[in-house]
């Protein structure tokens, strides 16, 4: 499979949903017709993020509210006092139907669609209709077949990351037009090297406990099933309950067994986002109704702004191609809805992407009638536990990405409370522990977190001529394509794209030029 993207360039001077500035927002974006999970992983590690099939990157030193990519490290995560309160509140509710009084102020992951894409539905709608995928995919299919014939003639010593074969499948796009999406199979690259930011020092006792926990998990890897994590049935890979003198682990608090006569039953189901999937299809209308109820109550959206088209486009359409490698998680990689079923009805849905190195949170919507359960916090803690569970089988999958951290926006600062966590340096794209970033952010909205003044972006575009272009039914390196180009603006656009996606992605992804 190859990623196929159409770069849309810079969009500046539009409304910001965080500070309400009329024209302070600036971002660059591209339409992803299809995308491999490895390419998307590499893009989010350069500050990109998706909303439906639109993938965008804030212009950090220009936008009014800089959005820093944040990730939590679940393997070292310890729930705070307030996190434990939320988990205990859920257990009490499930066991005895108790509803605790008091503050249920809750911050769901990415509580604003502004975070998704500047609240600019119109932009996406226009882009969606403008992208004529029918001709694009037919052209690509044809060009790939030609490549195929050439390759067969030329040599048997193919590089593992070269395009091997293509297969077109029918897919419904957001615009409602049937079209072909394109698959070009490549062998996934091996995992990345060591992480540059070391975790902050921890007490020896903590480290010993962590080691013991991981050892116990390794001794008993059986019984893992990501799809159904029924309350009261801890997967057997978790260690036995902590002794009374040890703090309870996140798993102890989530999967504490309930009495036989419990008042309620909670079940979490992982459903692939695909209209071919029977579970996704059968729960679609219930899931959609919940989304409408949430958007209207929590974000005061008018009904015409949260219709089936918007829901499908933003939360069901994904450019990510599902992959099921033998060493990957049981669910495979791709986009999923994690549905929270309470007594047989959906009360919350976490939209997530499962990628080679992380679980990435896209959005959460929930039933406002259950706000007292702090479902935003509860679902984030479940997603952290879920990441730990996936890590058991797929050891390089060990991070939980929470989207963007916006220090200048009080309602988005809650993401910094899931520790330990790191922010992405907007200039060198290395991860820096959040504690080291906060003092700088107090002084300035925009910061370079990497303290080494000599450090540069190691993944930057060094050889733009090797960038892959898809033009007039053919795939060619940019070095060949530019010879036929008269428009002086074209080079600037392509080089801007290359700089933002980095060398590795520019060589793997196909940049569509009309």
Short mmCIF file of C-alpha atoms in Angstrom, two decimals:
data_model
loop_
_atom_site.label_atom_id
_atom_site.label_comp_id
_atom_site.label_asym_id
_atom_site.label_seq_id
_atom_site.Cartn_x
_atom_site.Cartn_y
_atom_site.Cartn_z
CA UNK A 1 0.00 0.00 0.00
CA UNK A 2 1.18 3.52 -0.70
CA UNK A 3 -0.19 6.70 0.83
CA UNK A 4 -1.69 9.09 -1.72
CA UNK A 5 -1.98 12.74 -0.63
CA UNK A 6 -3.04 15.99 -2.22
CA UNK A 7 -1.30 18.97 -0.59
CA UNK A 8 -3.57 21.98 -0.05
CA UNK A 9 -0.98 24.41 1.30
CA UNK A 10 -1.24 27.12 3.94
CA UNK A 11 -4.54 28.39 5.28
CA UNK A 12 -4.06 31.45 7.49
CA UNK A 13 -6.21 34.13 9.09
CA UNK A 14 -9.27 32.13 10.11
CA UNK A 15 -11.37 31.73 13.25
CA UNK A 16 -9.84 30.00 16.28
CA UNK A 17 -12.13 27.98 18.56
CA UNK A 18 -9.72 28.20 21.51
CA UNK A 19 -9.23 31.97 22.01
CA UNK A 20 -12.11 33.05 19.74
CA UNK A 21 -9.77 35.20 17.65
CA UNK A 22 -11.48 35.96 14.34
CA UNK A 23 -8.41 35.46 12.16
CA UNK A 24 -5.54 34.22 14.30
CA UNK A 25 -5.36 30.61 13.18
CA UNK A 26 -2.84 29.25 10.67
CA UNK A 27 -2.24 25.68 9.48
CA UNK A 28 -1.07 23.70 6.46
CA UNK A 29 -3.14 20.76 5.29
CA UNK A 30 -3.45 17.91 2.84
CA UNK A 31 -6.19 15.58 1.73
CA UNK A 32 -5.22 11.95 2.33
CA UNK A 33 -6.87 9.67 -0.20
CA UNK A 34 -5.24 6.71 1.54
CA UNK A 35 -2.50 6.45 4.12
CA UNK A 36 -0.42 3.67 5.67
CA UNK A 37 -0.29 3.49 9.45
CA UNK A 38 3.52 3.90 9.37
CA UNK A 39 3.28 7.12 7.34
CA UNK A 40 0.66 8.52 9.71
CA UNK A 41 2.78 7.54 12.73
CA UNK A 42 5.74 9.40 11.21
CA UNK A 43 3.55 12.42 10.41
CA UNK A 44 2.14 12.74 13.94
CA UNK A 45 5.73 12.54 15.16
CA UNK A 46 6.26 15.72 13.09
CA UNK A 47 3.24 17.57 14.53
CA UNK A 48 0.52 16.54 12.03
CA UNK A 49 -2.94 15.31 13.01
CA UNK A 50 -5.98 14.06 11.13
CA UNK A 51 -9.64 15.00 11.13
CA UNK A 52 -11.44 12.51 8.94
CA UNK A 53 -9.31 12.32 5.80
CA UNK A 54 -7.93 15.84 6.18
CA UNK A 55 -4.44 15.87 7.73
CA UNK A 56 -3.19 19.21 9.03
CA UNK A 57 -0.27 20.80 10.87
CA UNK A 58 -0.54 24.11 12.75
CA UNK A 59 2.00 26.78 11.74
CA UNK A 60 3.35 26.93 15.26
CA UNK A 61 5.23 30.25 15.23
CA UNK A 62 2.34 31.99 13.47
CA UNK A 63 -0.92 30.59 14.85
CA UNK A 64 -2.62 32.38 17.77
CA UNK A 65 -2.81 29.26 19.98
CA UNK A 66 0.18 26.97 19.33
CA UNK A 67 -0.85 23.29 19.48
CA UNK A 68 1.91 20.98 20.76
CA UNK A 69 1.61 17.24 20.14
CA UNK A 70 1.44 15.48 23.53
CA UNK A 71 2.01 11.84 24.38
CA UNK A 72 1.73 9.98 27.68
CA UNK A 73 4.03 7.09 28.64
CA UNK A 74 1.58 4.41 29.82
CA UNK A 75 4.25 1.93 31.00
CA UNK A 76 5.32 4.37 33.72
CA UNK A 77 1.86 5.92 34.24
CA UNK A 78 0.56 6.14 37.82
CA UNK A 79 -3.04 7.32 38.31
CA UNK A 80 -3.27 10.52 40.39
CA UNK A 81 -5.65 10.95 43.35
CA UNK A 82 -8.29 12.53 41.13
CA UNK A 83 -7.93 9.73 38.54
CA UNK A 84 -8.47 7.14 41.29
CA UNK A 85 -11.58 9.01 42.43
CA UNK A 86 -13.06 8.77 38.94
CA UNK A 87 -12.34 5.01 38.73
CA UNK A 88 -13.79 4.36 42.20
CA UNK A 89 -16.86 6.44 41.35
CA UNK A 90 -17.45 4.20 38.30
CA UNK A 91 -17.03 1.02 40.39
CA UNK A 92 -19.52 2.29 43.00
CA UNK A 93 -22.01 3.16 40.28
CA UNK A 94 -21.66 -0.27 38.63
CA UNK A 95 -21.79 -2.20 41.91
CA UNK A 96 -24.55 -0.34 43.78
CA UNK A 97 -25.96 2.21 41.33
CA UNK A 98 -24.55 4.98 43.55
CA UNK A 99 -24.38 8.40 41.93
CA UNK A 100 -21.85 10.60 43.68
CA UNK A 101 -22.76 14.22 44.23
CA UNK A 102 -20.41 17.12 43.64
CA UNK A 103 -18.32 18.42 40.83
CA UNK A 104 -18.42 16.34 37.69
CA UNK A 105 -16.44 18.86 35.65
CA UNK A 106 -15.08 16.66 32.95
CA UNK A 107 -12.66 17.19 30.12
CA UNK A 108 -13.05 14.67 27.33
CA UNK A 109 -10.20 14.07 24.92
CA UNK A 110 -10.35 16.83 22.32
CA UNK A 111 -13.58 18.25 23.57
CA UNK A 112 -13.83 20.73 20.71
CA UNK A 113 -14.22 19.95 17.05
CA UNK A 114 -12.16 23.14 16.63
CA UNK A 115 -9.30 20.97 17.77
CA UNK A 116 -10.21 18.58 15.01
CA UNK A 117 -10.04 21.12 12.23
CA UNK A 118 -10.62 24.70 13.17
CA UNK A 119 -14.38 24.22 13.27
CA UNK A 120 -14.18 24.69 9.54
CA UNK A 121 -16.58 22.11 8.16
CA UNK A 122 -17.03 24.09 4.96
CA UNK A 123 -13.35 23.80 4.07
CA UNK A 124 -13.39 20.01 4.39
CA UNK A 125 -16.67 19.73 2.50
CA UNK A 126 -15.23 21.76 -0.38
CA UNK A 127 -12.03 19.72 -0.42
CA UNK A 128 -13.96 16.48 -0.30
CA UNK A 129 -16.02 17.34 -3.34
CA UNK A 130 -13.07 18.84 -5.25
CA UNK A 131 -10.95 15.69 -4.99
CA UNK A 132 -12.02 13.66 -7.98
CA UNK A 133 -10.95 10.29 -6.72
CA UNK A 134 -12.49 8.28 -9.54
CA UNK A 135 -9.99 9.47 -12.15
CA UNK A 136 -7.17 9.72 -9.63
CA UNK A 137 -7.46 6.11 -8.54
CA UNK A 138 -7.95 4.75 -12.05
CA UNK A 139 -4.86 6.64 -13.18
CA UNK A 140 -2.88 5.39 -10.23
CA UNK A 141 -3.99 1.82 -10.81
CA UNK A 142 -2.92 2.04 -14.46
CA UNK A 143 0.44 3.62 -13.64
CA UNK A 144 1.12 1.00 -10.99
CA UNK A 145 0.37 -1.78 -13.44
CA UNK A 146 2.88 -0.23 -15.86
CA UNK A 147 5.46 0.04 -13.08
CA UNK A 148 4.75 -3.59 -12.27
CA UNK A 149 5.47 -4.79 -15.81
CA UNK A 150 8.67 -2.73 -15.96
CA UNK A 151 9.83 -4.10 -12.64
CA UNK A 152 9.21 -7.70 -13.62
CA UNK A 153 11.36 -7.16 -16.69
CA UNK A 154 14.10 -5.26 -14.89
CA UNK A 155 15.12 -7.18 -11.85
CA UNK A 156 14.26 -9.57 -9.09
CA UNK A 157 16.34 -7.70 -6.50
CA UNK A 158 13.61 -5.40 -5.30
CA UNK A 159 14.01 -3.19 -2.25
CA UNK A 160 11.55 -4.15 0.44
CA UNK A 161 9.90 -0.75 0.44
CA UNK A 162 9.26 -0.60 -3.30
CA UNK A 163 5.76 -0.83 -4.68
CA UNK A 164 4.92 -4.49 -5.16
CA UNK A 165 1.39 -4.78 -6.48
CA UNK A 166 -1.81 -2.83 -6.57
CA UNK A 167 -5.38 -3.73 -5.99
CA UNK A 168 -8.35 -1.41 -6.32
CA UNK A 169 -11.34 -1.69 -4.01
CA UNK A 170 -14.71 0.05 -4.00
CA UNK A 171 -15.11 2.64 -1.29
CA UNK A 172 -17.67 5.29 -0.46
CA UNK A 173 -16.14 8.73 0.02
CA UNK A 174 -17.51 11.50 2.21
CA UNK A 175 -18.90 13.23 -0.88
CA UNK A 176 -21.09 10.21 -1.49
CA UNK A 177 -19.55 9.44 -4.85
CA UNK A 178 -18.46 5.83 -5.34
CA UNK A 179 -14.81 5.68 -6.19
CA UNK A 180 -11.77 3.47 -5.99
CA UNK A 181 -9.35 3.72 -3.14
CA UNK A 182 -5.88 2.55 -3.91
CA UNK A 183 -3.71 -0.05 -2.26
CA UNK A 184 -0.05 -0.41 -3.10
CA UNK A 185 1.58 -3.03 -0.91
CA UNK A 186 4.90 -2.33 0.76
CA UNK A 187 6.75 -4.16 3.48
CA UNK A 188 6.62 -2.16 6.74
CA UNK A 189 9.87 -0.61 7.92
CA UNK A 190 11.42 -1.86 11.13
CA UNK A 191 10.85 0.15 14.31
CA UNK A 192 12.58 3.45 14.99
CA UNK A 193 15.72 3.89 17.06
CA UNK A 194 15.92 4.89 20.68
CA UNK A 195 13.81 7.75 21.98
CA UNK A 196 15.78 10.93 22.55
CA UNK A 197 14.03 12.09 25.71
CA UNK A 198 14.81 9.96 28.77
CA UNK A 199 12.09 9.60 31.40
CA UNK A 200 12.62 11.66 34.54
CA UNK A 201 14.37 9.87 37.44
CA UNK A 202 12.22 7.49 39.43
CA UNK A 203 12.72 5.94 42.83
CA UNK A 204 14.48 2.57 42.83
CA UNK A 205 11.49 1.01 44.61
CA UNK A 206 9.14 2.19 41.84
CA UNK A 207 11.45 0.80 39.17
CA UNK A 208 11.63 -2.56 40.95
CA UNK A 209 7.84 -2.67 41.20
CA UNK A 210 7.50 -1.83 37.49
CA UNK A 211 9.99 -4.58 36.58
CA UNK A 212 8.13 -7.09 38.71
CA UNK A 213 4.80 -6.09 37.12
CA UNK A 214 6.18 -6.46 33.59
CA UNK A 215 7.82 -9.80 34.49
CA UNK A 216 4.52 -11.14 35.81
CA UNK A 217 2.82 -9.99 32.61
CA UNK A 218 5.42 -11.67 30.43
CA UNK A 219 5.01 -14.95 32.31
CA UNK A 220 1.30 -14.97 31.55
CA UNK A 221 0.63 -13.42 28.15
CA UNK A 222 -2.42 -15.57 27.41
CA UNK A 223 -6.01 -14.48 27.71
CA UNK A 224 -5.61 -11.17 25.98
CA UNK A 225 -8.61 -10.00 24.00
CA UNK A 226 -8.70 -6.33 23.14
CA UNK A 227 -12.24 -6.22 21.82
CA UNK A 228 -14.16 -7.10 24.94
CA UNK A 229 -12.88 -5.87 28.26
CA UNK A 230 -15.86 -6.72 30.37
CA UNK A 231 -15.98 -5.06 33.76
CA UNK A 232 -15.07 -7.51 36.47
CA UNK A 233 -13.15 -9.82 34.14
CA UNK A 234 -9.54 -8.70 34.24
CA UNK A 235 -7.55 -10.14 31.35
CA UNK A 236 -5.28 -12.81 32.79
CA UNK A 237 -2.13 -10.99 31.73
CA UNK A 238 -2.54 -8.56 34.62
CA UNK A 239 -0.81 -9.52 37.86
CA UNK A 240 -2.85 -10.72 40.85
CA UNK A 241 -4.36 -8.01 43.01
CA UNK A 242 -1.82 -5.86 44.79
CA UNK A 243 -1.22 -6.62 48.46
CA UNK A 244 -2.78 -4.11 50.81
CA UNK A 245 0.55 -2.35 51.46
CA UNK A 246 1.08 -1.61 47.74
CA UNK A 247 -0.78 1.06 45.78
CA UNK A 248 -3.35 -0.43 43.42
CA UNK A 249 -2.37 -0.45 39.77
CA UNK A 250 -4.52 1.17 37.08
CA UNK A 251 -5.72 -2.32 36.06
CA UNK A 252 -6.70 -3.21 39.65
CA UNK A 253 -8.85 -0.09 39.80
CA UNK A 254 -10.48 -0.64 36.40
CA UNK A 255 -11.08 -4.39 36.57
CA UNK A 256 -11.99 -4.78 40.25
CA UNK A 257 -14.46 -7.64 40.45
CA UNK A 258 -18.06 -6.68 41.00
CA UNK A 259 -20.62 -8.47 43.21
CA UNK A 260 -22.89 -11.08 41.57
CA UNK A 261 -25.89 -8.77 42.01
CA UNK A 262 -24.19 -5.64 40.60
CA UNK A 263 -26.61 -2.87 39.59
CA UNK A 264 -25.04 -2.27 36.19
CA UNK A 265 -22.87 -3.98 33.60
CA UNK A 266 -20.26 -2.09 31.57
CA UNK A 267 -18.61 -3.59 28.51
CA UNK A 268 -16.02 -1.95 26.25
CA UNK A 269 -16.00 -3.10 22.64
CA UNK A 270 -13.39 -2.32 20.02
CA UNK A 271 -15.02 -1.99 16.61
CA UNK A 272 -13.10 -1.33 13.35
CA UNK A 273 -14.33 1.81 11.57
CA UNK A 274 -15.60 0.15 8.42
CA UNK A 275 -19.02 -0.10 6.84
CA UNK A 276 -18.02 -3.65 5.91
CA UNK A 277 -17.78 -4.57 9.60
CA UNK A 278 -21.08 -6.09 10.88
CA UNK A 279 -20.65 -4.71 14.43
CA UNK A 280 -19.88 -1.22 13.15
CA UNK A 281 -22.88 -1.34 10.80
CA UNK A 282 -25.33 -2.71 13.37
CA UNK A 283 -24.39 -0.07 15.99
CA UNK A 284 -24.07 2.87 13.55
CA UNK A 285 -27.47 4.50 14.09
CA UNK A 286 -27.19 4.28 17.90
CA UNK A 287 -23.65 5.67 17.77
CA UNK A 288 -24.74 8.51 15.45
CA UNK A 289 -27.71 9.47 17.68
CA UNK A 290 -25.36 9.66 20.65
CA UNK A 291 -23.00 11.96 18.69
CA UNK A 292 -25.90 14.34 17.84
CA UNK A 293 -27.06 14.41 21.47
CA UNK A 294 -23.49 15.14 22.64
CA UNK A 295 -22.73 17.86 20.07
CA UNK A 296 -26.01 19.67 20.73
CA UNK A 297 -25.82 19.49 24.54
CA UNK A 298 -22.08 19.98 25.12
CA UNK A 299 -21.08 22.18 22.15
CA UNK A 300 -24.46 23.80 21.45
CA UNK A 301 -24.20 22.76 17.78
CA UNK A 302 -27.33 23.44 15.72
CA UNK A 303 -28.86 20.21 14.32
CA UNK A 304 -27.79 20.98 10.73
CA UNK A 305 -24.12 21.05 11.82
CA UNK A 306 -24.15 17.56 13.28
CA UNK A 307 -25.87 15.55 10.59
CA UNK A 308 -25.00 12.09 9.32
CA UNK A 309 -22.70 13.58 6.65
CA UNK A 310 -20.61 15.50 9.20
CA UNK A 311 -20.49 12.52 11.56
CA UNK A 312 -19.38 10.16 8.80
CA UNK A 313 -16.86 12.60 7.36
CA UNK A 314 -15.16 13.47 10.64
CA UNK A 315 -15.44 10.35 12.76
CA UNK A 316 -16.04 7.40 10.41
CA UNK A 317 -14.05 8.22 7.27
CA UNK A 318 -10.37 7.52 7.83
CA UNK A 319 -7.54 7.47 5.30
CA UNK A 320 -5.77 4.74 7.32
CA UNK A 321 -5.49 1.39 5.59
CA UNK A 322 -6.14 -1.47 8.02
CA UNK A 323 -3.12 -3.75 8.44
CA UNK A 324 -2.83 -7.08 10.25
CA UNK A 325 0.84 -8.09 10.42
CA UNK A 326 1.61 -11.26 12.44
CA UNK A 327 3.66 -9.34 15.03
CA UNK A 328 1.05 -6.58 15.39
CA UNK A 329 -1.82 -6.33 17.90
CA UNK A 330 -4.68 -8.84 17.63
CA UNK A 331 -7.03 -6.12 16.40
CA UNK A 332 -4.55 -5.07 13.70
CA UNK A 333 -3.64 -1.43 13.01
CA UNK A 334 -6.07 1.22 11.74
CA UNK A 335 -9.01 3.33 12.94
CA UNK A 336 -11.47 2.10 15.55
CA UNK A 337 -14.43 3.12 17.68
CA UNK A 338 -14.12 2.00 21.30
CA UNK A 339 -17.74 1.72 22.40
CA UNK A 340 -18.77 1.83 26.07
CA UNK A 341 -21.93 -0.27 26.49
CA UNK A 342 -23.81 0.21 29.77
CA UNK A 343 -26.62 -2.33 30.31
CA UNK A 344 -26.88 -2.92 26.57
CA UNK A 345 -26.79 0.70 25.37
CA UNK A 346 -23.90 2.85 24.12
CA UNK A 347 -23.10 5.70 26.54
CA UNK A 348 -19.72 6.79 25.09
CA UNK A 349 -17.53 6.29 22.03
CA UNK A 350 -13.78 6.90 21.92
CA UNK A 351 -12.50 7.31 18.36
CA UNK A 352 -8.91 6.01 18.25
CA UNK A 353 -6.18 5.07 15.79
CA UNK A 354 -3.96 2.07 16.57
CA UNK A 355 -0.54 2.82 15.05
CA UNK A 356 2.86 1.07 15.09
CA UNK A 357 4.11 2.88 18.22
CA UNK A 358 0.98 4.24 19.85
CA UNK A 359 -2.73 4.47 20.45
CA UNK A 360 -3.78 7.92 19.22
CA UNK A 361 -6.95 9.49 20.64
CA UNK A 362 -8.99 11.24 17.93
CA UNK A 363 -12.24 12.26 19.66
CA UNK A 364 -14.69 11.27 22.38
CA UNK A 365 -18.44 11.78 22.50
CA UNK A 366 -20.68 10.59 25.33
CA UNK A 367 -24.20 10.72 26.69
CA UNK A 368 -24.56 14.01 28.65
CA UNK A 369 -26.99 12.19 31.01
CA UNK A 370 -23.94 10.31 32.36
CA UNK A 371 -21.72 13.36 32.88
CA UNK A 372 -21.59 12.49 36.58
CA UNK A 373 -19.30 9.54 35.68
CA UNK A 374 -16.58 11.89 34.29
CA UNK A 375 -16.47 9.83 31.09
CA UNK A 376 -13.75 11.99 29.51
CA UNK A 377 -11.29 11.12 32.28
CA UNK A 378 -12.57 7.54 32.59
CA UNK A 379 -12.14 6.84 28.85
CA UNK A 380 -8.62 8.35 28.82
CA UNK A 381 -7.63 6.02 31.69
CA UNK A 382 -9.17 3.05 29.86
CA UNK A 383 -7.23 4.00 26.70
CA UNK A 384 -3.98 4.17 28.72
CA UNK A 385 -4.71 0.69 30.16
CA UNK A 386 -5.59 -0.50 26.63
CA UNK A 387 -2.22 0.74 25.32
CA UNK A 388 -0.47 -1.20 28.10
CA UNK A 389 -2.44 -4.28 27.07
CA UNK A 390 -1.46 -3.93 23.38
CA UNK A 391 2.17 -3.48 24.44
CA UNK A 392 2.19 -7.04 25.83
CA UNK A 393 2.03 -8.52 22.34
CA UNK A 394 3.54 -5.65 20.34
CA UNK A 395 6.41 -4.33 22.42
CA UNK A 396 7.14 -1.21 20.34
CA UNK A 397 3.54 -0.02 20.84
CA UNK A 398 4.02 1.82 24.12
CA UNK A 399 2.72 5.42 23.87
CA UNK A 400 -0.67 7.08 24.18
CA UNK A 401 -1.05 10.23 22.04
CA UNK A 402 -3.61 12.69 23.37
CA UNK A 403 -3.71 15.05 20.38
CA UNK A 404 -2.65 18.63 20.99
CA UNK A 405 -1.72 20.36 24.25
CA UNK A 406 -2.55 24.07 24.22
CA UNK A 407 -0.94 25.79 27.18
CA UNK A 408 -2.53 29.15 26.36
CA UNK A 409 -6.03 27.64 26.51
CA UNK A 410 -7.16 26.74 30.07
CA UNK A 411 -9.74 24.17 28.92
CA UNK A 412 -7.07 22.18 27.04
CA UNK A 413 -4.45 22.11 29.82
CA UNK A 414 -6.02 19.05 31.47
CA UNK A 415 -4.05 16.83 29.07
CA UNK A 416 -0.89 17.69 30.98
CA UNK A 417 -2.26 15.84 34.04
CA UNK A 418 -1.59 12.34 32.64
CA UNK A 419 2.03 11.88 33.74
CA UNK A 420 4.69 11.09 32.71
CA UNK A 421 4.13 12.85 29.39
CA UNK A 422 6.19 14.57 26.70
CA UNK A 423 5.66 17.46 24.29
CA UNK A 424 7.04 17.50 20.76
CA UNK A 425 9.63 20.19 20.00
CA UNK A 426 8.17 22.16 17.03
CA UNK A 427 11.62 22.73 15.47
CA UNK A 428 13.64 19.55 15.97
CA UNK A 429 10.79 17.03 16.51
CA UNK A 430 12.29 15.38 19.58
CA UNK A 431 10.17 14.58 22.66
CA UNK A 432 10.81 16.57 25.81
CA UNK A 433 9.29 15.76 29.26
CA UNK A 434 6.44 18.20 29.93
CA UNK A 435 7.97 19.37 33.25
CA UNK A 436 10.92 20.81 31.30
CA UNK A 437 8.58 22.60 28.85
CA UNK A 438 6.15 24.29 31.26
CA UNK A 439 8.48 27.06 32.56
CA UNK A 440 9.18 28.20 28.97
CA UNK A 441 5.47 28.07 28.06
CA UNK A 442 4.67 30.35 31.01
CA UNK A 443 6.86 33.00 29.37
CA UNK A 444 5.98 32.53 25.73
CA UNK A 445 3.18 30.85 23.74
CA UNK A 446 5.64 29.56 21.14
CA UNK A 447 8.72 27.67 22.33
CA UNK A 448 11.47 25.50 20.96
CA UNK A 449 11.77 22.82 23.67
CA UNK A 450 15.07 21.31 22.55
CA UNK A 451 17.69 23.01 24.74
CA UNK A 452 20.57 22.14 22.42
CA UNK A 453 21.05 25.21 20.19
CA UNK A 454 23.04 23.12 17.68
CA UNK A 455 20.29 20.49 17.25
CA UNK A 456 18.47 20.38 13.92
CA UNK A 457 15.50 18.46 12.52
CA UNK A 458 17.18 15.11 11.75
CA UNK A 459 14.28 13.91 9.61
CA UNK A 460 14.19 17.05 7.47
CA UNK A 461 13.90 16.95 3.68
CA UNK A 462 17.51 16.73 2.44
CA UNK A 463 16.95 15.46 -1.11
CA UNK A 464 13.69 16.91 -2.45
CA UNK A 465 14.39 15.46 -5.91
CA UNK A 466 13.67 11.99 -4.48
CA UNK A 467 10.15 13.01 -3.39
CA UNK A 468 7.52 10.83 -5.13
CA UNK A 469 5.05 12.62 -7.41
CA UNK A 470 1.96 11.12 -9.02
CA UNK A 471 1.22 13.10 -12.20
CA UNK A 472 -0.60 12.29 -15.45
CA UNK A 473 -1.02 8.59 -14.73
CA UNK A 474 2.63 8.13 -13.79
CA UNK A 475 4.74 7.93 -10.62
CA UNK A 476 8.02 9.82 -10.86
CA UNK A 477 10.63 11.43 -8.63
CA UNK A 478 10.26 15.20 -8.20
CA UNK A 479 13.60 15.64 -9.99
CA UNK A 480 11.96 14.35 -13.20
CA UNK A 481 8.58 16.06 -12.64
CA UNK A 482 10.03 19.56 -12.14
CA UNK A 483 11.65 19.56 -15.60
CA UNK A 484 8.21 19.72 -17.20
CA UNK A 485 6.89 22.47 -14.91
CA UNK A 486 6.56 26.10 -16.04
CA UNK A 487 4.71 27.51 -13.01
CA UNK A 488 7.22 29.16 -10.62
CA UNK A 489 4.82 28.74 -7.68
CA UNK A 490 4.80 24.96 -8.11
CA UNK A 491 8.35 24.49 -6.80
CA UNK A 492 7.64 26.57 -3.68
CA UNK A 493 4.52 24.50 -2.92
CA UNK A 494 6.24 21.13 -3.37
CA UNK A 495 9.27 22.20 -1.29
CA UNK A 496 6.97 23.47 1.49
CA UNK A 497 5.24 20.07 1.53
CA UNK A 498 8.63 18.27 1.59
CA UNK A 499 9.83 20.38 4.52
CA UNK A 500 6.68 19.66 6.55
CA UNK A 501 6.43 15.89 5.95
CA UNK A 502 10.19 15.17 6.15
CA UNK A 503 12.44 13.07 3.91
CA UNK A 504 11.18 9.56 4.81
CA UNK A 505 7.49 10.32 4.17
CA UNK A 506 8.25 12.37 1.04
CA UNK A 507 9.94 9.30 -0.49
CA UNK A 508 7.18 6.85 0.48
CA UNK A 509 4.00 8.88 0.00
CA UNK A 510 2.71 9.76 -3.47
CA UNK A 511 2.08 13.50 -3.86
CA UNK A 512 -0.74 13.94 -6.36
CA UNK A 513 -0.27 16.89 -8.75
CA UNK A 514 -2.95 17.60 -11.35
#
